[in-house]
XYZ file of C-alpha atoms in Angstrom:
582
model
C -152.286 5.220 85.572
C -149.946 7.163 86.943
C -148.686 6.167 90.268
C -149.329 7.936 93.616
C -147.696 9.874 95.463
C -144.250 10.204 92.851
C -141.956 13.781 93.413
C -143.840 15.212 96.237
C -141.316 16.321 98.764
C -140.990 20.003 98.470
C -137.736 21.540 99.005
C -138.947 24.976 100.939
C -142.443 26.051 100.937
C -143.810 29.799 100.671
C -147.436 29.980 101.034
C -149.949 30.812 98.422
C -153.417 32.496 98.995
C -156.448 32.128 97.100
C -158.381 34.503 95.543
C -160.588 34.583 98.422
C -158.307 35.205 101.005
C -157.754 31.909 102.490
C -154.432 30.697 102.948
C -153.516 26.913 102.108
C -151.379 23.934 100.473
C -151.196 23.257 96.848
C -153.984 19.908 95.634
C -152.339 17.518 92.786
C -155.218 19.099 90.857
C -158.672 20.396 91.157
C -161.285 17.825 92.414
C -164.880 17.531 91.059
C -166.525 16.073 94.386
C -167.448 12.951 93.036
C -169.348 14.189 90.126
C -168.308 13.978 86.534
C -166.746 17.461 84.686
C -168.875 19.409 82.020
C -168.390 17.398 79.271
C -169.792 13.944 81.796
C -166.760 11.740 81.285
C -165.183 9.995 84.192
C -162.037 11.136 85.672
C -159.093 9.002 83.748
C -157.759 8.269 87.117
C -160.790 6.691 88.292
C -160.623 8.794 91.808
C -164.003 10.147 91.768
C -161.962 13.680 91.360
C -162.204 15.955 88.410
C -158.119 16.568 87.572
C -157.173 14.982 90.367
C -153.489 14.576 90.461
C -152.274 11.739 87.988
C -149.543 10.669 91.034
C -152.694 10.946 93.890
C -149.803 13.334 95.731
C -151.222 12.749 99.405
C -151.372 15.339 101.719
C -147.859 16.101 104.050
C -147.189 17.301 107.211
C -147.840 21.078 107.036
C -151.370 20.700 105.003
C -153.927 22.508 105.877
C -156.791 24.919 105.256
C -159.852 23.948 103.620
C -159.441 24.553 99.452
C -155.464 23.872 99.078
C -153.272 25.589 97.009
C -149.791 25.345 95.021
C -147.057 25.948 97.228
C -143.655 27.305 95.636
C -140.461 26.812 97.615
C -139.061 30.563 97.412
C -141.328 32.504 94.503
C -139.423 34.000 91.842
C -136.513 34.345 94.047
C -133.346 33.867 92.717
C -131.384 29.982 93.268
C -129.323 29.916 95.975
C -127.190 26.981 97.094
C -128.421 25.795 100.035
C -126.039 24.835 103.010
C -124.255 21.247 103.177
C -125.518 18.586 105.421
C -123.130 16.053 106.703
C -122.167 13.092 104.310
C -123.238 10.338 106.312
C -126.671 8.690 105.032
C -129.093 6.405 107.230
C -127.636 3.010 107.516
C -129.994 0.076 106.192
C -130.636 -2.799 104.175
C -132.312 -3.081 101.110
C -134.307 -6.348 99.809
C -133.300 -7.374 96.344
C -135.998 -6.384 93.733
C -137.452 -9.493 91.799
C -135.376 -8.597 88.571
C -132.499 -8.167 91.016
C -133.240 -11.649 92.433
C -133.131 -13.049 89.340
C -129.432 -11.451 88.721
C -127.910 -12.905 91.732
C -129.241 -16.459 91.636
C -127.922 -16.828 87.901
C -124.530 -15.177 88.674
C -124.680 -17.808 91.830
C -125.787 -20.592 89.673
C -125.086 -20.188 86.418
C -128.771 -20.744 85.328
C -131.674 -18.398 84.515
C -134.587 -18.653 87.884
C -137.755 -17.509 87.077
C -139.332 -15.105 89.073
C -142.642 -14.358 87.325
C -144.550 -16.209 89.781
C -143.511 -13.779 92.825
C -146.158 -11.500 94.406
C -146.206 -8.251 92.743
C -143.781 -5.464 94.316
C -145.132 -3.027 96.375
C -145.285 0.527 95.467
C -144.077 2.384 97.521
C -145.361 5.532 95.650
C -141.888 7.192 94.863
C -139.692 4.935 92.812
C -140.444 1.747 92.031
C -137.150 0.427 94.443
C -136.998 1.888 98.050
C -135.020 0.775 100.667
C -138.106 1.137 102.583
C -139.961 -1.103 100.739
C -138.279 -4.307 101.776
C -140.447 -6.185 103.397
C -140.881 -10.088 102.908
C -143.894 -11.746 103.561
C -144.817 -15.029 104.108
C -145.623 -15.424 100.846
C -142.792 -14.454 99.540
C -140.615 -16.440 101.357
C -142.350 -19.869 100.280
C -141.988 -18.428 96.692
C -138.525 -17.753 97.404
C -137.961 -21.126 98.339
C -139.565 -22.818 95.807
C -137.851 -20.756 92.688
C -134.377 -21.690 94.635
C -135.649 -25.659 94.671
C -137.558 -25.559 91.530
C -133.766 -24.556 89.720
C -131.146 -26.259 92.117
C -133.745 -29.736 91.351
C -133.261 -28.629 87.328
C -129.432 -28.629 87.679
C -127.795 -31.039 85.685
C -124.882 -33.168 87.052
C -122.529 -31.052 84.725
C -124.075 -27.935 85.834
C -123.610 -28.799 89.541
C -120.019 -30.009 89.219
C -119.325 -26.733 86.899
C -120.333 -24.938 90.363
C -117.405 -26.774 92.657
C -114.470 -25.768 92.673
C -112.603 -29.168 92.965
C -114.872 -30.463 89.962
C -116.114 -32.991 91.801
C -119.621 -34.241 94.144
C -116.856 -35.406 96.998
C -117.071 -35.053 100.272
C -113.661 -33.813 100.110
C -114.948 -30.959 98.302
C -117.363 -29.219 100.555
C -114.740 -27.129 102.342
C -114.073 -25.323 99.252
C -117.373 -25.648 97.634
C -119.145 -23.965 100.907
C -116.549 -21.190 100.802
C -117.189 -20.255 97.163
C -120.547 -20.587 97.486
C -121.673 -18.407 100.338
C -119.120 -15.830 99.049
C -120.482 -15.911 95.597
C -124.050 -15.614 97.287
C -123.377 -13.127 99.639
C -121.280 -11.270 97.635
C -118.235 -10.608 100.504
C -116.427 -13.321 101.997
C -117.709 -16.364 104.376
C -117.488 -16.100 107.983
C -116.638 -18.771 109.830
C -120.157 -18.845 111.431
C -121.391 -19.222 108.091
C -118.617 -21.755 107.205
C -119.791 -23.997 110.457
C -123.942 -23.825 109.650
C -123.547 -24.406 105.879
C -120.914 -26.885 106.272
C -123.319 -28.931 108.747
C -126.079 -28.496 106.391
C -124.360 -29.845 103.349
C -123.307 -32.736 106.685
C -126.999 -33.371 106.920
C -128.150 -34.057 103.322
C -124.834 -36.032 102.194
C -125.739 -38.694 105.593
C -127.851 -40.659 103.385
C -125.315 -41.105 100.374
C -126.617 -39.031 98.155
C -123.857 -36.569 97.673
C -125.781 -34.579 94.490
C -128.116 -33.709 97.347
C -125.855 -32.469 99.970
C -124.455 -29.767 97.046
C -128.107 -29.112 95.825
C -129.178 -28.622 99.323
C -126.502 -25.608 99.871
C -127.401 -23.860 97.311
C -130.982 -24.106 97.882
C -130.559 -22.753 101.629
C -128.685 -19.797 100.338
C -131.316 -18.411 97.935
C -133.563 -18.082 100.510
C -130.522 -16.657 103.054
C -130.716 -13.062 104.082
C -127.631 -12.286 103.533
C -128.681 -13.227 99.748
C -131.871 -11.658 100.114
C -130.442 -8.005 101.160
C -127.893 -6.108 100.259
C -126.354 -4.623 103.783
C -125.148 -1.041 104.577
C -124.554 -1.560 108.363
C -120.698 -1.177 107.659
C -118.120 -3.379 110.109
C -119.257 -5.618 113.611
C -117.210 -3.000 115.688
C -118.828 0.345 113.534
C -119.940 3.263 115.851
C -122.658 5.353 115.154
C -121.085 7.316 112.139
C -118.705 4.506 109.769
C -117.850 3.633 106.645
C -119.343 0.875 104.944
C -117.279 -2.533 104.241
C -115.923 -1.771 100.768
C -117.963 -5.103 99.832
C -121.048 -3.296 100.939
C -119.910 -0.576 98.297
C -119.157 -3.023 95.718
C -122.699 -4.359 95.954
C -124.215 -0.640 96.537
C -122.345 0.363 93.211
C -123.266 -2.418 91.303
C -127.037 -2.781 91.895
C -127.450 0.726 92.064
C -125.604 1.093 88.070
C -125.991 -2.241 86.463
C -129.121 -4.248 88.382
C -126.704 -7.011 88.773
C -124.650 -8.205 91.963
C -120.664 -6.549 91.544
C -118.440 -8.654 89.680
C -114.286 -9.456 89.864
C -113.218 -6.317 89.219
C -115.401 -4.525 91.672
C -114.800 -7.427 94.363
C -111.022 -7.237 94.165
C -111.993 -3.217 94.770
C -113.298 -3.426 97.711
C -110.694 -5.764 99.037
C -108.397 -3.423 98.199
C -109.495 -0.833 100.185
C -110.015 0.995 96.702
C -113.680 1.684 97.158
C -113.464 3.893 100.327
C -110.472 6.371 99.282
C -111.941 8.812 97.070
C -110.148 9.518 94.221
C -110.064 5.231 93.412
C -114.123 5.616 93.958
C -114.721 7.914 91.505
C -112.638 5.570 89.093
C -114.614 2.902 89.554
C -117.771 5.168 89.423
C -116.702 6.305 85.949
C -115.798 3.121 84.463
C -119.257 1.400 85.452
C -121.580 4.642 84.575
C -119.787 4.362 81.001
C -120.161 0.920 80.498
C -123.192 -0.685 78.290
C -125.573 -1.502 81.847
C -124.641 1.632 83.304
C -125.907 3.885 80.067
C -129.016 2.028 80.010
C -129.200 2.673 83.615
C -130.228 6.059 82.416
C -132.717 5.715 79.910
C -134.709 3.746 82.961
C -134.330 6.421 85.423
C -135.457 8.860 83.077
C -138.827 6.521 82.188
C -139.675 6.167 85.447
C -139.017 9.947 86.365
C -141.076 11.088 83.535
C -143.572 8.231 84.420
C -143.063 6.735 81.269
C -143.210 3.699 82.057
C -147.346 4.126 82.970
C -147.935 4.417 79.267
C -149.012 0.934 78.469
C -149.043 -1.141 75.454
C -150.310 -4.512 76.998
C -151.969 -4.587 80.484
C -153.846 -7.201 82.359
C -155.969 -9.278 81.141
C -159.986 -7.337 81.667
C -158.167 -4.393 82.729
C -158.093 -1.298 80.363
C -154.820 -0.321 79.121
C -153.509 3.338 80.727
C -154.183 5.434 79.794
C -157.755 5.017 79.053
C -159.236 6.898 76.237
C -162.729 6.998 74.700
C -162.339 5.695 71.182
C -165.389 7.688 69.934
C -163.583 11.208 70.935
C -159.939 9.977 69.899
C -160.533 7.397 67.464
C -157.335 5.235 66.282
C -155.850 5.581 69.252
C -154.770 2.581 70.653
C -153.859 1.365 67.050
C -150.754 3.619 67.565
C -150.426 3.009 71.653
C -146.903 1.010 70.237
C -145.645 3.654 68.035
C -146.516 6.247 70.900
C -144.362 4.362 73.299
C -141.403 3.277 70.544
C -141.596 7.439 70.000
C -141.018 7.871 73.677
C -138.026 5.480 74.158
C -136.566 6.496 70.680
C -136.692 10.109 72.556
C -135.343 9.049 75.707
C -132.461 6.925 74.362
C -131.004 9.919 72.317
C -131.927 12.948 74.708
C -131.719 11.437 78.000
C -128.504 9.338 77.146
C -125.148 9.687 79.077
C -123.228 12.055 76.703
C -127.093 14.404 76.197
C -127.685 16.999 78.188
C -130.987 18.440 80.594
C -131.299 21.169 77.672
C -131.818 18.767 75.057
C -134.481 16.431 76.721
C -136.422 19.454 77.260
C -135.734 21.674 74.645
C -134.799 19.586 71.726
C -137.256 19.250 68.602
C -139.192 16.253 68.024
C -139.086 14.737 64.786
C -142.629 14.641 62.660
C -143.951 11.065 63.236
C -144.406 8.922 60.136
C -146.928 6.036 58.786
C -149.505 5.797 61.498
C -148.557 7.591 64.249
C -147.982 10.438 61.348
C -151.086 10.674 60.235
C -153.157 10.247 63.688
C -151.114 12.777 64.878
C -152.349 15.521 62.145
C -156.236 13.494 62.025
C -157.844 16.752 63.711
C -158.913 18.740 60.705
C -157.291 21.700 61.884
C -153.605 20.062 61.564
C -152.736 20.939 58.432
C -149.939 23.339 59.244
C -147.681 24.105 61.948
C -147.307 21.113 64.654
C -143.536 21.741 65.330
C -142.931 20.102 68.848
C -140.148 20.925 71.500
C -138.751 18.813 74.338
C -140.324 16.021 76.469
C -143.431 17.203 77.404
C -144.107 16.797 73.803
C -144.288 14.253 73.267
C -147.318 11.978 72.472
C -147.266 9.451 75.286
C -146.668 12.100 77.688
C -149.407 14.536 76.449
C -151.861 11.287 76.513
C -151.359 10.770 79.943
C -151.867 14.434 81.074
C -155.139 14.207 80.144
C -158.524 12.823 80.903
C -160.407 9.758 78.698
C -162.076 12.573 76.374
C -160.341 15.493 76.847
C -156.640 17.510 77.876
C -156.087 18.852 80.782
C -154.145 21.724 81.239
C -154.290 21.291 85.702
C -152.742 17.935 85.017
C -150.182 19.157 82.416
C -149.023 22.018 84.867
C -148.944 19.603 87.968
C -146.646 17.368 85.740
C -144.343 20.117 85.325
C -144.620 21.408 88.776
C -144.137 17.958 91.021
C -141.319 16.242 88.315
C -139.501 19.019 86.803
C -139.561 21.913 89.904
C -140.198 19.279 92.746
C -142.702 21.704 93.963
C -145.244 19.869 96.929
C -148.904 19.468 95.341
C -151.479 18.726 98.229
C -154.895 18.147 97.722
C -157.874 20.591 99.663
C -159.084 18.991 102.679
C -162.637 19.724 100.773
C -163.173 19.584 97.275
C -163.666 22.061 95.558
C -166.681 23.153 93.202
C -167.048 20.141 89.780
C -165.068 21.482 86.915
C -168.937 22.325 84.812
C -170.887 22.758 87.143
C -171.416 26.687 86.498
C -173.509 27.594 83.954
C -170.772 29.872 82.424
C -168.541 26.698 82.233
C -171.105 24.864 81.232
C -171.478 27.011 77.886
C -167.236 27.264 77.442
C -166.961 25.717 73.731
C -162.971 25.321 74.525
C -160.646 23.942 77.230
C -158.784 26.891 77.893
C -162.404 28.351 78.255
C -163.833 25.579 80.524
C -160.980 25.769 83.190
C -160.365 29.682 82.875
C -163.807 29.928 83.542
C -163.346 27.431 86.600
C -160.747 29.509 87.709
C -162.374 32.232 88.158
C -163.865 30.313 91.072
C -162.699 31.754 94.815
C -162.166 28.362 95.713
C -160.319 27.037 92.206
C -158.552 30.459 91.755
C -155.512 29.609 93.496
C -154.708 26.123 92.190
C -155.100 27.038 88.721
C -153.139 30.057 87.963
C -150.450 27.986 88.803
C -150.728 24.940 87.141
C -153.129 25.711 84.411
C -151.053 28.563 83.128
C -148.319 26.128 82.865
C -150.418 23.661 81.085
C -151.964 25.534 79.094
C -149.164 26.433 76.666
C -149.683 22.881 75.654
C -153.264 23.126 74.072
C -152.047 22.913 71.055
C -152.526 18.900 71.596
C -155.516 17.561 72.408
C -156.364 14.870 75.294
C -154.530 12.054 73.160
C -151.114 14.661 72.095
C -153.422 15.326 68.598
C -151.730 19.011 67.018
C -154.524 21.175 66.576
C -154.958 24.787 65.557
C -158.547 24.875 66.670
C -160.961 23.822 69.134
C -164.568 24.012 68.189
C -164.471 26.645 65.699
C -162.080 28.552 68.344
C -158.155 29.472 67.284
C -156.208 27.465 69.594
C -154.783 30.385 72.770
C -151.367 28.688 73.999
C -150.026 31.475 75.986
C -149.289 30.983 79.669
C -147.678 32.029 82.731
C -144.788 30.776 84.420
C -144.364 31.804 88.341
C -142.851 30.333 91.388
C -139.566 29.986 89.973
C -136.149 31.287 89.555
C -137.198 31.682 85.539
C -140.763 33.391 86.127
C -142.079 34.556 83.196
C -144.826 35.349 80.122
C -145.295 32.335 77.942
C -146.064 32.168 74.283
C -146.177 28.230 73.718
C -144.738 25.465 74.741
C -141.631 25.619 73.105
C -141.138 28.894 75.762
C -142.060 26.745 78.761
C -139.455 24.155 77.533
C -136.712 27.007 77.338
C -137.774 28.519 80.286
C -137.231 25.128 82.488
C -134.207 24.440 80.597
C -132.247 27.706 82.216
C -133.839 26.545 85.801
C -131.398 25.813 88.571
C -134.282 24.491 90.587
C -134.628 22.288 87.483
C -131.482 21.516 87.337
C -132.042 20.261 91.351
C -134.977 18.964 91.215
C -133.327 16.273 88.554
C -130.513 15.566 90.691
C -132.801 15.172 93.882
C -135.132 12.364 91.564
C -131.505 11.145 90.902
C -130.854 10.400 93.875
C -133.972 8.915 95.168
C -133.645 6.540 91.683
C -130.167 5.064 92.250
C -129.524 5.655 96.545
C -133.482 4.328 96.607
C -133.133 7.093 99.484
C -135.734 10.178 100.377
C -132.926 13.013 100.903
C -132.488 14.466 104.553
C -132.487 18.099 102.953
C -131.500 20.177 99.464
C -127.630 20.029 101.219
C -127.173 16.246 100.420
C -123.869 15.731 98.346
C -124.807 13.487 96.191
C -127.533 16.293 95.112
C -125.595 19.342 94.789
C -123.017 16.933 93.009
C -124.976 15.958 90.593
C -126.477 19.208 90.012
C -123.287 21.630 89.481
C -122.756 18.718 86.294
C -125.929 19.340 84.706
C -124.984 22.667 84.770
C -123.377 22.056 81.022
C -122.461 19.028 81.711
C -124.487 15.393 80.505
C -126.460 13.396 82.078
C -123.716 10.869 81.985
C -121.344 13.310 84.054
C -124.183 14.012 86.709
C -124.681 10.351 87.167
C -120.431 10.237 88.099
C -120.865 13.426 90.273
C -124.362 11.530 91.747
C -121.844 8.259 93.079
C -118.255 9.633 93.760
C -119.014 11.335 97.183
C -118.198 10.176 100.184
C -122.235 9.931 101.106
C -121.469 6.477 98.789
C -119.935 4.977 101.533
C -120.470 6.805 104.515
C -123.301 5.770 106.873
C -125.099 7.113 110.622
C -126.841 4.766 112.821
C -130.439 6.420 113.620
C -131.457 6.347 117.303
């Protein structure tokens, strides 16, 4: 399922009227009321609403009106760059994510800690890592604390004197030992503060003898330590309201936000250098961790979570349907090829959405005919037996499948897809729902899907909605509800001409392989990836389109890779600098 409220910051909104004269926001998609759509299936995202958005956008500040409506930032008016905002970003701190956890304590203790027993992450319904979502609960911190005893208890006396630097369980070696370890742990150097309370706990458990204990004990304390916990961007003690951040709270920022993993020598000696805050030595350091193996894969991530990706699911919980949920009498074979669909998606990803590829090939680039199984469920419709050629991301099969409902496509979810992730237009849903897709006789009688929802459209209260996202969508009905080619629906030729408007690109579609093209020459494409770029990697909503690290990032997709993008993304000065908020 896809998850709620991803991509829904608009970047300027121009209003859009209905058909019937009422003026209102954009819905994810159109809602049934409750009720199921003409053909009676329930609504693959279990909401009760017919097409309602796959992300569950929730309504914004500016919402209003009673039917909702798409709402383009500055229709078919040309790009223009929009004015720069001050470098500084919000200062913060930012709770490790689990897998992040799991990085620090190994580089701290040289030994894998499980984490699979922590509560679940929250979601905070725009990337899956927020600096607003760091919040520890009570929970969590007794799980904290017994993953940190459960694998200082498993160290081995080797292993524990591997971690001192004297070699040694001495008493003469704490000094040392308490530096190394709270700077290895907090990844900047020890105060003395820190020095004093660590040293007197390491005092506390070596008073009975047992000097294994007092080392154990240190470690233990600092797992569960905040400054473990968080990484910091509150810059020096004596920082005013605008500062630069401590170039080990760069280090950290660089390396967590590029390789998942806390910085290492190279980065550390950086930011004692000073080498981190002067910006010519950033963007070194920026290039030489973006190229590196962790860095490139960094990309390939971003880009599954972006294209939501990573809600295509091959093994779920256990009594919980996998997502997404098809009926196995209308696609049958389906989830016999759920692995293949997903191995086709990161095949895609990990050549077109790479650090030397480019925005024009992930979107534009032809998929190769799937073979064995996948092959032949892809052609099973009877009408597949030419033609089938496929263009660009949107399609392929894993992404088609989840634009679409358990029996059927869905052209409204297709175009909201397209709309929220690639244009970073707002989608709001009506403050009443609309009419149930079916529930007209005429659209009760449509014998195709382009039929059904044209016919839906036609609706005052639909008419708005769907002219936008369905003629978007529909230029991919050429796959059925499970990314099936087909040439006809129901004894009808297969119509995949569209409409693309509310853009810098507006035009007359013929299929999707024009829709791909047509997003590919976008600037607000080419912005809207920067701006998810930025909320992936600075875990940051932006203040406005005039951030740096967006308009960066942007000018290098503008024939440039994604690999020079993600340099341009980290080697401004809104890396390092920071505002207090009042």
């Amino acid at each position: 399922m896809r998850k709620n409220g991803r991509f829904v910051l608009p970047f300027l909104f121009a209003a859009c009227t209905h058909a019937s004269g009422e003026s209102g926001t954009r819905p994810g998609a159109e809602r049934d009321g409750g009720s199921a759509g003409a053909s009676g299936e329930k609504p693959s995202d279990g909401s009760g609403g017919e097409d309602a958005s796959p992300g569950g956008s929730s309504a914004r500040p500016g919402s209003g009106g009673t039917t909702g409506a798409v709402v383009p930032r500055e229709s078919s008016e040309p790009y223009a760059e929009p004015e720069a905002l001050p470098a500084e970003l919000p200062a913060r701190t930012f709770l490790l994510s689990h897998a992040e956890y799991a990085a620090s304590a190994e580089a701290v203790l040289g030994k894998a800690v499980a984490t699979s027993d922590f509560e679940p992450e929250l979601d905070n319904g725009i990337y899956r890592h927020m600096s607003s979502s760091g919040l520890v609960r009570t929970e969590l911190l007794a799980e904290y604390y017994d993953a940190a005893k459960t694998v200082t208890d498993a160290l081995d006396e080797d292993e524990l004197v591997a971690l001192v630097p004297d070699r040694e369980l001495t008493l003469d070696a704490k000094p040392r030992f308490v530096e190394a370890s709270v700077a290895r742990a907090f990844r900047r150097p020890a105060t003395s503060a820190e020095l004093d309370a660590y040293g007197a706990l390491f005092d506390i458990a070596a008073s009975d003898g047992d000097m294994a204990l007092a080392f154990r004990s240190v470690l233990r304390a600092l797992l569960s330590a905040p400054g473990f916990l968080y990484r910091t961007e509150l810059g020096p003690s004596d920082a005013g309201d605008d500062f630069s951040l401590t170039g080990y709270e760069v280090a950290s920022l660089l390396s967590y936000g590029l390789e998942g993993s806390p910085p290492g020598r190279t980065l550390l000696e950086a930011a004692e250098n000073g080498e981190l805050t002067d910006p010519d030595r950033l963007a070194e350091h920026v290039q030489a961790l973006a190229e590196g193996k962790l860095g490139r894969a960094s990309l390939t991530a971003f880009a599954s979570e972006w294209l939501e990706l990573d809600a295509f699911e091959v093994e779920g919980s256990p009594g919980a349907p996998l997502q997404p949920e098809k009926d196995a009498a209308s696609f049958p074979g389906f989830d016999a090829v759920r692995g293949d669909m997903q191995g086709e998606a990161l095949d895609f990803l990990a050549q077109h959405a790479a650090f030397g590829a480019t925005l024009d090939e992930l979107l534009t680039a032809e998929v190769p005919e799937p073979a064995g199984a996948l092959g032949a469920f892809y052609r099973s419709d009877p009408s597949a037996t030419s033609g089938g050629e496929r263009h660009g991301v949107l399609a392929l099969l894993a992404v088609l499948s989840l634009g679409a409902h358990e029996t059927r496509g869905s052209p409204t979810a297709r175009g909201l897809f397209v709309r929220e992730r690639l244009l970073c237009q707002a989608v709001h849903p009506p403050s009443r729902p609309p009419p149930a897709l079916g529930s007209t006789p005429a659209e009760a009688d449509a014998k195709t899907t382009r039929q059904l929802y044209g016919r839906h459209a036609g609706l005052a209260a639909c008419a708005g909605c769907h002219a936008l996202l369905d003629d978007v969508g529909f230029t991919l009905e050429s796959f059925d509800g499970a990314g099936r080619f087909r040439t006809v629906e129901n004894g009808v030729p297969i119509d995949t001409s569209g409409d693309l408007s509310g853009t810098d690109r507006d035009r007359s579609l013929a299929d999707h392989a024009d829709l791909a093209r047509a997003l590919a020459e976008s600037e607000w494409v080419r912005e809207c990836v920067a701006t998810q770029a930025f909320r992936y990697y600075f875990g940051e909503l932006e203040a406005g389109r005039g951030v740096a690290p967006i308009q960066a990032a942007r000018r290098a997709l503008d024939g440039g890779s994604f690999g020079d993008a993600l340099v341009a993304l980290w080697s401004t000065a809104s890396t390092y600098r920071r505002r207090r908020e009042p």
